[in-house]
Coordinates of C-alpha atoms in Angstrom, one line a residue:
Chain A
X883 CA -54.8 -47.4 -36.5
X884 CA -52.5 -45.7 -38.4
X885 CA -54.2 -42.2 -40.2
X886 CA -54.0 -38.9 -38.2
X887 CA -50.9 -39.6 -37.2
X888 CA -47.7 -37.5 -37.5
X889 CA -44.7 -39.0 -40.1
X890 CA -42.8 -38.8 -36.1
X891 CA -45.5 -40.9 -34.9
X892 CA -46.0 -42.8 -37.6
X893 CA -42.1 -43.7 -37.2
X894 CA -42.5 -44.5 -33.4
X895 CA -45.6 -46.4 -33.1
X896 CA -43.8 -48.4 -36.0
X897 CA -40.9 -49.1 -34.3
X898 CA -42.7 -49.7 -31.2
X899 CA -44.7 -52.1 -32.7
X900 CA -42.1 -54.0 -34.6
X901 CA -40.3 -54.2 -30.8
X902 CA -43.5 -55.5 -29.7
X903 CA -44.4 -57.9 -32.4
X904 CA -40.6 -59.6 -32.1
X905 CA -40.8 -60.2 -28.3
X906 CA -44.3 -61.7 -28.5
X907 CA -43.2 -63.8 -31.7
X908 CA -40.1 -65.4 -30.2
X909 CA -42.3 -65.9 -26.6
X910 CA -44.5 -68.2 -28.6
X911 CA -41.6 -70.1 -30.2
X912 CA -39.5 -70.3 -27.1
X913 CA -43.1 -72.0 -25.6
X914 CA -42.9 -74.6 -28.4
X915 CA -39.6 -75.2 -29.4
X916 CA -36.9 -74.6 -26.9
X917 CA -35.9 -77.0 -24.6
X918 CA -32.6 -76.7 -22.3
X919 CA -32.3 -80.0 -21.4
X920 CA -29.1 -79.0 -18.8
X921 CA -32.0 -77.3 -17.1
X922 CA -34.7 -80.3 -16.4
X923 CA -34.4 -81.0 -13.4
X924 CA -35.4 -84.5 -12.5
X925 CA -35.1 -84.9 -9.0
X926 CA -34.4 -88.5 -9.2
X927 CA -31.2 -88.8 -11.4
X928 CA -29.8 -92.3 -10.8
X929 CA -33.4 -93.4 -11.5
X930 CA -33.5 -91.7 -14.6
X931 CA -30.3 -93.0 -15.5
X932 CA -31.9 -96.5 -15.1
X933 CA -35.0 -96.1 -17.3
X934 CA -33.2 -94.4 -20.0
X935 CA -30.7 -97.7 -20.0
X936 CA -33.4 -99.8 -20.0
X937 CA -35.1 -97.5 -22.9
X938 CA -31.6 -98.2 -24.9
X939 CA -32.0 -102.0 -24.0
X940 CA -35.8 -102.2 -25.3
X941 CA -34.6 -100.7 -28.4
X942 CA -31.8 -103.5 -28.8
X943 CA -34.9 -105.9 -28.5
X944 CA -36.5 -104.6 -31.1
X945 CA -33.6 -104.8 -33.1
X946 CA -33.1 -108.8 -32.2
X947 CA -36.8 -109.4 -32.5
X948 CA -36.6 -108.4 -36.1
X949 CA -33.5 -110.8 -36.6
X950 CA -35.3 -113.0 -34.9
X951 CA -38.4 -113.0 -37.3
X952 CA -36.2 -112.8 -40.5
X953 CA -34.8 -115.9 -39.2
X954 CA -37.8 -117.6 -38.7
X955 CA -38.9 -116.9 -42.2
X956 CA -35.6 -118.6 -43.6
X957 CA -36.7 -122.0 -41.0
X958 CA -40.4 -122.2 -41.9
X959 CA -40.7 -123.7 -45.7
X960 CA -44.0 -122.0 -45.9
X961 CA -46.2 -118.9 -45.6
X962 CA -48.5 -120.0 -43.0
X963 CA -45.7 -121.5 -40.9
X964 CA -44.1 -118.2 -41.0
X965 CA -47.6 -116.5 -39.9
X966 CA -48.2 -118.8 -37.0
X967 CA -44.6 -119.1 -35.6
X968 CA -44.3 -114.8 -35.5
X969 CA -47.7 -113.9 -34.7
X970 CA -47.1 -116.2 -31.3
X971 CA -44.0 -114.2 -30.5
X972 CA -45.5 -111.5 -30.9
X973 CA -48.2 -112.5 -28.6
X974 CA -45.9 -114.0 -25.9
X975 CA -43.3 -110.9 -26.0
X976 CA -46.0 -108.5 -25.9
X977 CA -47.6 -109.9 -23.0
X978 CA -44.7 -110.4 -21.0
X979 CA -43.9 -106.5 -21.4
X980 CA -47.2 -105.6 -20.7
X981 CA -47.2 -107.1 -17.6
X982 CA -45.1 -104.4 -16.7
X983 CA -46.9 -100.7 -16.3
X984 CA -43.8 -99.3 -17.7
X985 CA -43.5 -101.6 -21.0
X986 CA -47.2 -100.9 -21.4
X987 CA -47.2 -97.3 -21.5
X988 CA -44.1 -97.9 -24.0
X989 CA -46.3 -99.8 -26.1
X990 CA -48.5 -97.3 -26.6
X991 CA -46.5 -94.6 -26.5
X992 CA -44.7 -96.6 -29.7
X993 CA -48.2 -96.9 -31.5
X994 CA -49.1 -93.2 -31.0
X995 CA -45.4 -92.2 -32.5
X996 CA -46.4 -94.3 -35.1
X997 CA -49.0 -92.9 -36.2
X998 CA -48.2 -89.0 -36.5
X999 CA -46.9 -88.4 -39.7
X1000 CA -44.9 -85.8 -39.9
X1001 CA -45.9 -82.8 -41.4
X1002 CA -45.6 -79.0 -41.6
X1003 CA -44.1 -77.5 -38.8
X1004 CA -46.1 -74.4 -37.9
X1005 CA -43.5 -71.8 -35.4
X1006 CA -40.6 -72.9 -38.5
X1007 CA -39.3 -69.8 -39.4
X1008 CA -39.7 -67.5 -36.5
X1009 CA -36.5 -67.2 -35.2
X1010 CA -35.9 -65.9 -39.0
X1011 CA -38.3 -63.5 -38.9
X1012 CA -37.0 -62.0 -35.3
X1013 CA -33.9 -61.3 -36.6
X1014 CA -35.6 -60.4 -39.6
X1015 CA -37.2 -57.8 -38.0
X1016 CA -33.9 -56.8 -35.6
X1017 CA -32.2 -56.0 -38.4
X1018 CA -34.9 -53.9 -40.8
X1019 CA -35.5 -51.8 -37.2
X1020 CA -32.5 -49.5 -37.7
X1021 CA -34.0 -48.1 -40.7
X1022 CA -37.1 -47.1 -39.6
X1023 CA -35.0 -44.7 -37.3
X1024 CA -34.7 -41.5 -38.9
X1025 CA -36.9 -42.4 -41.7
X1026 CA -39.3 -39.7 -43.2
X1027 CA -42.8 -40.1 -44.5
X1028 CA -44.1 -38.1 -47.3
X1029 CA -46.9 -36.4 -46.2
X1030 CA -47.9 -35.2 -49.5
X1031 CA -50.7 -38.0 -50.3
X1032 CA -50.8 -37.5 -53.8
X1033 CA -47.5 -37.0 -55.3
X1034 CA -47.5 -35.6 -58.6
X1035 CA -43.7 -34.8 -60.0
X1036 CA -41.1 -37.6 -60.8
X1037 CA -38.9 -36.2 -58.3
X1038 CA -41.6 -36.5 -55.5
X1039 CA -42.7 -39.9 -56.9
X1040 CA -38.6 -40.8 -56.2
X1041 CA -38.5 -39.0 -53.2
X1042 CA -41.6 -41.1 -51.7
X1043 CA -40.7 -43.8 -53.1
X1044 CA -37.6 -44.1 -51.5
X1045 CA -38.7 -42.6 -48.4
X1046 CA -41.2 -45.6 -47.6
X1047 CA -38.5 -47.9 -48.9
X1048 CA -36.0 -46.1 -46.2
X1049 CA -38.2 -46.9 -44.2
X1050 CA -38.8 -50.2 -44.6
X1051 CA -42.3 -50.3 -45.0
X1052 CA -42.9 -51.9 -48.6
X1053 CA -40.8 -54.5 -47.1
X1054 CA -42.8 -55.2 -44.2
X1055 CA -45.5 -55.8 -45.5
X1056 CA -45.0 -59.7 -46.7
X1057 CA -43.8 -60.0 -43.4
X1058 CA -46.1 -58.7 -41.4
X1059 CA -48.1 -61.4 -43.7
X1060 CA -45.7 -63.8 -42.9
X1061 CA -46.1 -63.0 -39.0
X1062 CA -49.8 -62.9 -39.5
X1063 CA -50.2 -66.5 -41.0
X1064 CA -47.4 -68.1 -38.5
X1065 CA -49.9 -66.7 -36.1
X1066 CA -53.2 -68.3 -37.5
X1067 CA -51.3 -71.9 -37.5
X1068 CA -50.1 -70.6 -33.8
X1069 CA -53.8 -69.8 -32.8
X1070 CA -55.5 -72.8 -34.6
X1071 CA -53.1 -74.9 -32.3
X1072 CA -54.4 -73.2 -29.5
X1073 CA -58.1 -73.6 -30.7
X1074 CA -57.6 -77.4 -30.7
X1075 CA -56.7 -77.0 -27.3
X1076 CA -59.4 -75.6 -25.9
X1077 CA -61.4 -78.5 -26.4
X1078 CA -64.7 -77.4 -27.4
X1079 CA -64.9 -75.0 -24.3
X1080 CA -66.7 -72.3 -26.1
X1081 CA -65.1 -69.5 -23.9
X1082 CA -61.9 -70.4 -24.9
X1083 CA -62.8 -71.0 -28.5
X1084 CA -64.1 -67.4 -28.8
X1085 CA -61.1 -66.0 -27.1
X1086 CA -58.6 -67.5 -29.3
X1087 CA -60.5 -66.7 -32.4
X1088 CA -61.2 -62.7 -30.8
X1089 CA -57.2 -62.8 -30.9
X1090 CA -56.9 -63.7 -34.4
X1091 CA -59.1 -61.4 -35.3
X1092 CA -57.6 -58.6 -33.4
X1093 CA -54.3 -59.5 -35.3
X1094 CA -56.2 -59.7 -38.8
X1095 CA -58.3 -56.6 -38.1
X1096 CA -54.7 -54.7 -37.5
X1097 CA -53.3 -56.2 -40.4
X1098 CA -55.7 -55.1 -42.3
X1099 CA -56.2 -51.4 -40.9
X1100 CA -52.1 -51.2 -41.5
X1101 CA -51.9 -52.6 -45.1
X1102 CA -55.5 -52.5 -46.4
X1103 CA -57.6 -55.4 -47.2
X1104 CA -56.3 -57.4 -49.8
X1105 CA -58.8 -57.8 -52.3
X1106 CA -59.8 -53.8 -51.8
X1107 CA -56.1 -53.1 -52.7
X1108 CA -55.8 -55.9 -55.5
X1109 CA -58.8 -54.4 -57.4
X1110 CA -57.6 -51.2 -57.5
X1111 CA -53.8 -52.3 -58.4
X1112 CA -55.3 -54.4 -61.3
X1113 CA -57.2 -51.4 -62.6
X1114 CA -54.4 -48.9 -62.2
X1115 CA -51.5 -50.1 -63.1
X1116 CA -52.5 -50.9 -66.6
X1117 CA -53.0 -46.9 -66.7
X1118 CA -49.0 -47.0 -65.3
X1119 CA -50.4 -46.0 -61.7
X1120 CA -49.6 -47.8 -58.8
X1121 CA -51.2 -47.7 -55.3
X1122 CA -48.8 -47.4 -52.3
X1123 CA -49.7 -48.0 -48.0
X1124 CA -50.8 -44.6 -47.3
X1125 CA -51.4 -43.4 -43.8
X1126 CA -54.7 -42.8 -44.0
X1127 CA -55.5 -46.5 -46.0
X1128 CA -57.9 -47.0 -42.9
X1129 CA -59.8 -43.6 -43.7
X1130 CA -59.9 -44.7 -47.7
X1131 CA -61.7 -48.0 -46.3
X1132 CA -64.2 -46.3 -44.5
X1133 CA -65.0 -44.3 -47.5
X1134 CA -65.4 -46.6 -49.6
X1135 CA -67.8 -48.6 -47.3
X1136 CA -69.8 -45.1 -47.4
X1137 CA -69.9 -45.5 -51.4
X1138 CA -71.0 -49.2 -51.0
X1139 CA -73.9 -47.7 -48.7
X1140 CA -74.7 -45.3 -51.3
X1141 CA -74.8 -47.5 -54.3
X1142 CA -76.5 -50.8 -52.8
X1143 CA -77.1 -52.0 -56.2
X1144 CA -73.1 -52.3 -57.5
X1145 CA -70.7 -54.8 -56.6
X1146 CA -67.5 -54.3 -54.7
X1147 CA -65.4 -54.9 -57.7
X1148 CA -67.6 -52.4 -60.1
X1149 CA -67.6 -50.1 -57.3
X1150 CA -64.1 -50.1 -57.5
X1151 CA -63.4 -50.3 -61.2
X1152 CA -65.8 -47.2 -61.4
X1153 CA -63.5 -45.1 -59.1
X1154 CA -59.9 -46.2 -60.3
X1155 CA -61.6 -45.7 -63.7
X1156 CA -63.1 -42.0 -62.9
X1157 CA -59.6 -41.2 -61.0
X1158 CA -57.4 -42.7 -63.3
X1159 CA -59.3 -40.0 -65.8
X1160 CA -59.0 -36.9 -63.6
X1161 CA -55.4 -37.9 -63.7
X1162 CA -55.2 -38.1 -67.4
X1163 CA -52.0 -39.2 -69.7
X1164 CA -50.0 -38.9 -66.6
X1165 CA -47.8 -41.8 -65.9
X1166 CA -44.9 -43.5 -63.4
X1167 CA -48.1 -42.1 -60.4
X1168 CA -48.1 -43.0 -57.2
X1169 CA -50.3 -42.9 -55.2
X1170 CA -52.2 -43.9 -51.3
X1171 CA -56.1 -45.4 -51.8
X1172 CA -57.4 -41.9 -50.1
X1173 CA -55.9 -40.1 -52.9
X1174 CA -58.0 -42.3 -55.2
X1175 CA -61.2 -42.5 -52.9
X1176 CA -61.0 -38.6 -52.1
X1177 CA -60.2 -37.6 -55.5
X1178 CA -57.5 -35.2 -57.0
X1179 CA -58.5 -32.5 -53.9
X1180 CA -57.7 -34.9 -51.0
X1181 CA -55.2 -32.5 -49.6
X1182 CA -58.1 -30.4 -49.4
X1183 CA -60.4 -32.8 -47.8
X1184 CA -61.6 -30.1 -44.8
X1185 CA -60.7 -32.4 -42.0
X1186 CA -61.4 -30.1 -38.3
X1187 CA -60.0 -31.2 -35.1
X1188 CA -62.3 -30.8 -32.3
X1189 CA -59.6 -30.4 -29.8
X1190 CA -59.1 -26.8 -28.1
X1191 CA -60.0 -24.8 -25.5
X1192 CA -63.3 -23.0 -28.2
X1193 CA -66.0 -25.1 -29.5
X1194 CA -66.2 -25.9 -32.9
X1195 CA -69.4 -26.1 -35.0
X1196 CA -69.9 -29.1 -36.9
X1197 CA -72.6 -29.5 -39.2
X1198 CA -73.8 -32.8 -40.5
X1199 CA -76.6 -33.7 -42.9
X1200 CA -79.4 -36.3 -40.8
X1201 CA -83.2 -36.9 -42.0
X1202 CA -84.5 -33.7 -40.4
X1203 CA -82.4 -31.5 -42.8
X1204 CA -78.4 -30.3 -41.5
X1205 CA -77.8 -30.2 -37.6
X1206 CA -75.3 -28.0 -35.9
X1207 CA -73.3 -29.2 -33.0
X1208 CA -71.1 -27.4 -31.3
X1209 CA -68.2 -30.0 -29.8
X1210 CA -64.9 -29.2 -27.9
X1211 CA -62.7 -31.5 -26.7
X1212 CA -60.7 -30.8 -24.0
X1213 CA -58.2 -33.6 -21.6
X1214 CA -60.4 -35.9 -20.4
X1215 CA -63.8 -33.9 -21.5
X1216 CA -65.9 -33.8 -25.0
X1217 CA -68.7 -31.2 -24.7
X1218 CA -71.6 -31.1 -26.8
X1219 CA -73.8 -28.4 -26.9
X1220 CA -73.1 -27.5 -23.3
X1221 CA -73.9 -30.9 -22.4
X1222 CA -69.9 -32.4 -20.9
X1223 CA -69.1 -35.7 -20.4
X1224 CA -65.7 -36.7 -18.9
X1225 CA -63.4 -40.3 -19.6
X1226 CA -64.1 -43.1 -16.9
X1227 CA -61.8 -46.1 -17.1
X1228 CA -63.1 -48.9 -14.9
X1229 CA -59.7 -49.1 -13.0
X1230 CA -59.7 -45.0 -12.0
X1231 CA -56.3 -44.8 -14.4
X1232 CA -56.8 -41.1 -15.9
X1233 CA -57.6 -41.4 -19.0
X1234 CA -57.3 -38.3 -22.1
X1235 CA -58.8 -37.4 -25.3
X1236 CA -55.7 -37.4 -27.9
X1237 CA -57.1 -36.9 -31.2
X1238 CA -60.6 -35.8 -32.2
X1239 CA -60.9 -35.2 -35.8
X1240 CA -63.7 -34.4 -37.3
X1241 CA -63.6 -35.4 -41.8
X1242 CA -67.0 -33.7 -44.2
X1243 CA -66.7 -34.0 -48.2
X1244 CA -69.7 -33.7 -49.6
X1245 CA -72.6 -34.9 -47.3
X1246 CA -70.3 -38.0 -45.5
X1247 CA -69.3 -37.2 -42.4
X1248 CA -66.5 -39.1 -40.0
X1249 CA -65.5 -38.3 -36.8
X1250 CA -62.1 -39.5 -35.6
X1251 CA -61.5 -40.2 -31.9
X1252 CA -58.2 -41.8 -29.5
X1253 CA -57.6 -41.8 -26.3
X1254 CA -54.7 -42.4 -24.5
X1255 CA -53.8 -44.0 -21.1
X1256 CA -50.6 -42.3 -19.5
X1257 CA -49.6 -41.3 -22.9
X1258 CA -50.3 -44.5 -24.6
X1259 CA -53.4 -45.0 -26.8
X1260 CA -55.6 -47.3 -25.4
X1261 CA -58.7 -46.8 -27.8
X1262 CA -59.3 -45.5 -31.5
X1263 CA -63.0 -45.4 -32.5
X1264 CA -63.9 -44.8 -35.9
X1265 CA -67.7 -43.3 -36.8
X1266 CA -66.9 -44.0 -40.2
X1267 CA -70.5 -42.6 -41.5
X1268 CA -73.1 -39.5 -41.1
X1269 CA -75.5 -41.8 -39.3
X1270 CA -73.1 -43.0 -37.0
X1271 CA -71.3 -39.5 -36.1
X1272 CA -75.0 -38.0 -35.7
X1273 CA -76.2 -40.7 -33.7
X1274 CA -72.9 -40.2 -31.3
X1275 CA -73.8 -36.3 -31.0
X1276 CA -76.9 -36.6 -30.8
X1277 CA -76.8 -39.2 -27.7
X1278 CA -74.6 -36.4 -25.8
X1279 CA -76.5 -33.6 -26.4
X1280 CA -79.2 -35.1 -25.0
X1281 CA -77.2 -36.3 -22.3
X1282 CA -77.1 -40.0 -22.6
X1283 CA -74.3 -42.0 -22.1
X1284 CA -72.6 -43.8 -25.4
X1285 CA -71.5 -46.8 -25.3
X1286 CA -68.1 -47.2 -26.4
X1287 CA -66.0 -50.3 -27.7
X1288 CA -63.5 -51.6 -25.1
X1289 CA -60.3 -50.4 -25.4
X1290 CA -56.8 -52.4 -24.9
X1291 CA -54.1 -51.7 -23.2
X1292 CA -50.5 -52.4 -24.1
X1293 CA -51.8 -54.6 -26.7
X1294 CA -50.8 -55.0 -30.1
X1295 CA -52.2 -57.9 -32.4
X1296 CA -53.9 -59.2 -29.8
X1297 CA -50.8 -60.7 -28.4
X1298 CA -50.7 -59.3 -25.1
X1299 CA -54.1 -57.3 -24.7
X1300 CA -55.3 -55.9 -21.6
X1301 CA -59.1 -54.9 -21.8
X1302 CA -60.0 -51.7 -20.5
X1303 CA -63.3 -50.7 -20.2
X1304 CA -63.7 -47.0 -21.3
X1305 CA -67.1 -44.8 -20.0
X1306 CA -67.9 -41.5 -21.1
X1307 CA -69.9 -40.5 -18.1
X1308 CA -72.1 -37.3 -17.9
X1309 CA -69.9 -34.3 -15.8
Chain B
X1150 CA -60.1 -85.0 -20.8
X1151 CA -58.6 -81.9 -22.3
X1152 CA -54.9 -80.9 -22.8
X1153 CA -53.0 -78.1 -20.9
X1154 CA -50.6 -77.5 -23.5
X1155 CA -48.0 -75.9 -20.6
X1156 CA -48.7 -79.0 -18.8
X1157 CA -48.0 -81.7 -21.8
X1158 CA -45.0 -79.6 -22.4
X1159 CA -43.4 -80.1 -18.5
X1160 CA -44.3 -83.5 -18.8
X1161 CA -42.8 -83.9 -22.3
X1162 CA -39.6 -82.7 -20.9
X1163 CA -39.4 -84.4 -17.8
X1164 CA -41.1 -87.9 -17.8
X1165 CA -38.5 -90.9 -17.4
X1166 CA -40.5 -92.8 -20.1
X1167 CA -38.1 -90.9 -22.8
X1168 CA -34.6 -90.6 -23.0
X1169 CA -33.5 -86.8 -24.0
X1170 CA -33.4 -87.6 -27.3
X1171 CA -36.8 -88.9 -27.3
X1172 CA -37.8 -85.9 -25.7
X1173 CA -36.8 -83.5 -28.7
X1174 CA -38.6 -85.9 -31.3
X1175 CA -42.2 -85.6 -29.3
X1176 CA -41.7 -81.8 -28.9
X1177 CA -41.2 -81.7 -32.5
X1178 CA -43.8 -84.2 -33.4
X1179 CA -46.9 -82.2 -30.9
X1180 CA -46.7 -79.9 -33.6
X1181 CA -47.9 -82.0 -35.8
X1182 CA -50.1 -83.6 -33.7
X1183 CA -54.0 -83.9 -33.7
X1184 CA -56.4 -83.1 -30.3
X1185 CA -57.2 -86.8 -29.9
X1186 CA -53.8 -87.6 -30.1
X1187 CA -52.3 -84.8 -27.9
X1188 CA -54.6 -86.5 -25.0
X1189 CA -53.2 -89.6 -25.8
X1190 CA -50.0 -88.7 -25.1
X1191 CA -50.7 -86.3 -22.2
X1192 CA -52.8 -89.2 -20.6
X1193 CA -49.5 -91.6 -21.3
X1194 CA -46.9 -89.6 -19.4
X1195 CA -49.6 -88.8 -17.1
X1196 CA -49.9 -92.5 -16.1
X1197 CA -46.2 -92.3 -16.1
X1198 CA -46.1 -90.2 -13.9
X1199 CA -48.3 -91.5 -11.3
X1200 CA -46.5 -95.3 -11.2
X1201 CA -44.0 -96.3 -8.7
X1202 CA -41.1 -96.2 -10.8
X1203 CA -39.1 -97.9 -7.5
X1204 CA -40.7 -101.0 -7.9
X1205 CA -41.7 -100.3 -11.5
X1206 CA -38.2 -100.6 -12.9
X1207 CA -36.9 -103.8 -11.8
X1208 CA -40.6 -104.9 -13.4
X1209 CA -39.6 -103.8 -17.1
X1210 CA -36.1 -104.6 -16.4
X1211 CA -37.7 -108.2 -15.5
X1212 CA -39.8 -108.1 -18.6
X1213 CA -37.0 -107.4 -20.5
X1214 CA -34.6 -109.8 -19.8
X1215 CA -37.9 -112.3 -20.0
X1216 CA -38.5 -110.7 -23.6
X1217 CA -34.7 -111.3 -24.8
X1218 CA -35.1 -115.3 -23.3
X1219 CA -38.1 -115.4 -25.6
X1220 CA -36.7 -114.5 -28.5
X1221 CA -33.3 -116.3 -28.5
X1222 CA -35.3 -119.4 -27.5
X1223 CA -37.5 -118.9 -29.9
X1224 CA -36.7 -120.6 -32.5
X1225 CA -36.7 -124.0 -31.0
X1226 CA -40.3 -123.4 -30.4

């Protein structure tokens, strides 16, 4: 997840990530593709040396064989002659090699090259994209992002602009798409593999998702994005990645809630339509999807973080009118309403609360919370709704234990994911 | 039967059924490849592996010269 984050690490994690991406994207091809051929070590040389002259030989057959049949064709005056005199070659010299094991498993091995066509080749390209990405690194380094979300002057349009293109991020996107769909031929390889094993099925498809789910937390989903773009840009707005893209997703999922009765795509025309009003005759706007979603005032969206040594009241709207809870988050410990509850990780690795942020406009609540494993973040849960933040504070101040998703450790897109199962357990 | 990818791979690269230029072309080609034909190929070097390729050889190398008698008499037949 990518919002709450500082532009410094913003810049890190994206770095780190691109490092991480690039090592797990040339392990794959290396798996595939490379072979050193100086380094296969048959322990039986000489004998190796024999088969593959014999190989050369067969292939020399084949070669006569053919000759042989064209002059056959020229002897026979007719058709039928021709049939009979080739088909019993055939039969005789296919016999007499398959009365050998080896010239048997070279027959087949023959047919089966015969009959895969060749086709798309699904790692092409990745070596590309490595360097690709080796070489678009540097200018992440020292790159700053705007935290203004919604720019309004020329000179902060240009300054963002070329601040995200500094950075390299408007570039990365196609190929972190690229990446993403060399990774979906990658994984439907490895689906094949698994043979209708239904474990192994759901673990290669929980790895694609993982990837898709990150892609689309880091550049928005598509068609959420598209609608918006289509909308806007005929009012000369445009929508750039924001930080806080994942936060603009959750809030609209809270308007879809709200409205049951629209359609996505009205839904969305509605609010480009209403912004693109606020915003007037103004034109050559940027802007992140928050800054549409949260309005003109999203820089004064009250956003509270829950982290500190006092407690803060939070109050949130539920059936029985508005609720106070008073939460502090502290290390390894969230208390609610006196009630504490401190981080259990299943291996005994110390575990610490990094961000807890709690969002309110209106009546929509969000609560926003990491935690980190020796520094690195290990889990980010979202409680994108009231319902879900009241039913989360609710369960600790009553002192039940919530469950909470697993987190992953040194993971990212799935590619090398270590589960790590994360307790909040009453202190 | 199912195929160990890792596995198809080490025999790919090592099996004296294919010269080292063979050897490039199937790595390239399991790409391409579908399931049922992946186990074909895994359960071909597989078999390849598990023959006696000391007595084996001079069996081929038997067929073959067999194979080229055939065809250059052929014609009289």
């Amino acid at each position: 997840m990518v919002y709450i984050e500082s532009p410094d690490q913003f810049r890190n994690t994206t770095k780190q990530k691109l490092d991480e991406l690039k090592t797990a994207i040339e392990a794959v091809a290396n798996e595939s593709k490379t072979i050193d051929l100086a380094k296969v070590a048959l322990s039986d040389a000489p004998m190796k040396a024999k088969a593959d002259a014999l190989t050369v030989r067969a292939a020399q057959l084949k070669i006569d064989f053919a000759a042989k049949i064209a002059e056959i064709k020229a002897y026979f005056p007719s058709d039928a002659g021709v049939l009979a005199a080739t088909t019993e070659l055939s039969a005789r010299v296919e016999k007499i090699l398959k009365d050998s094991e080896i010239g048997k498993l070279k027959i087949e091995l023959d047919q089966l090259a015969a009959e895969v066509t060749p086709g798309a080749v699904p790692v092409a390209g990745v070596k590309k994209l490595g360097d690709l990405v080796e070489a678009e690194k540097a200018a992440v380094v020292g790159a700053v992002v705007p935290l203004v979300e919604d720019m309004q002057t020329p000179q902060e349009v240009d300054a963002g602009k070329s601040a995200f293109q500094k950075m390299g991020l408007l570039k990365y996107q196609p190929m972190f798409k690229m990446a993403l769909s060399l990774y979906s031929t990658w994984m439907s390889f490895n689906r094949l593999m698994c043979m209708g094993d239904q474990a192994c099925v759901q673990g290669v498809d929980g790895k694609l998702k993982g990837f898709q789910d990150q892609y689309n937390s880091f550049f928005g989903l598509p068609e959420f994005r598209d609608g918006f773009n289509a909308i806007l840009e005929k009012k000369g707005i445009s929508v750039r990645p924001g930080r806080d893209d994942a936060v603009a997703f959750a809030r609209l999922k809270e308007l879809k809630r709200q409205n049951p009765g629209k359609s996505s795509d009205d839904l969305i025309a509605e609010i480009a339509q209403e912004y693109a009003g606020i915003k007037g005759n103004k034109t050559n706007h940027v802007i992140t999807l928050s800054g549409i979603l949260f309005g003109r005032d999203s820089t004064e969206f009250p956003q509270k973080t829950l982290i500190g040594d006092a407690a803060s009241s939070v109050k949130i709207k539920d059936a029985a009118g508005e609720q106070t809870y008073n939460v502090k988050v502290k290390g390894d410990t969230i208390m609610v309403d006196g009630k504490s509850f401190k981080l259990q990780s299943e291996d005994g690795s110390p575990l610490e609360f990094e961000q807890a942020e709690f969002w309110k406009k209106g009546d929509i609540a969000s609560l926003f919370l990491t935690v980190t494993k020796e520094g690195k973040r290990v889990l980010s849960l979202t409680l994108d709704s009231s319902d879900r933040v009241t039913a989360f504070l609710k369960g600790l101040k009553s002192g039940a234990s919530p469950d909470l998703p697993p987190g992953v450790s040194s993971a990212w897109f799935g590619f090398k994911s270590v589960p790590i199962v994360i307790k909040l357990v009453s202190a | 039967m199912s195929v160990d990818l890792t596995h198809l791979i080490g025999l790919v690269k090592t099996s004296k059924l294919l010269t080292d230029d063979q050897r490039k072309e199937w790595l390239q080609k399991m790409e391409t490849m579908t399931e049922q034909q992946l186990i074909r190929l895994q359960d071909i070097l597989g078999r390849g592996e598990r023959i006696d390729w000391a007595t084996e050889l001079p069996k081929y190398e038997a067929a073959l010269q067999q194979t080229e008698a055939v065809i250059q008499q052929s014609i009289s037949v």
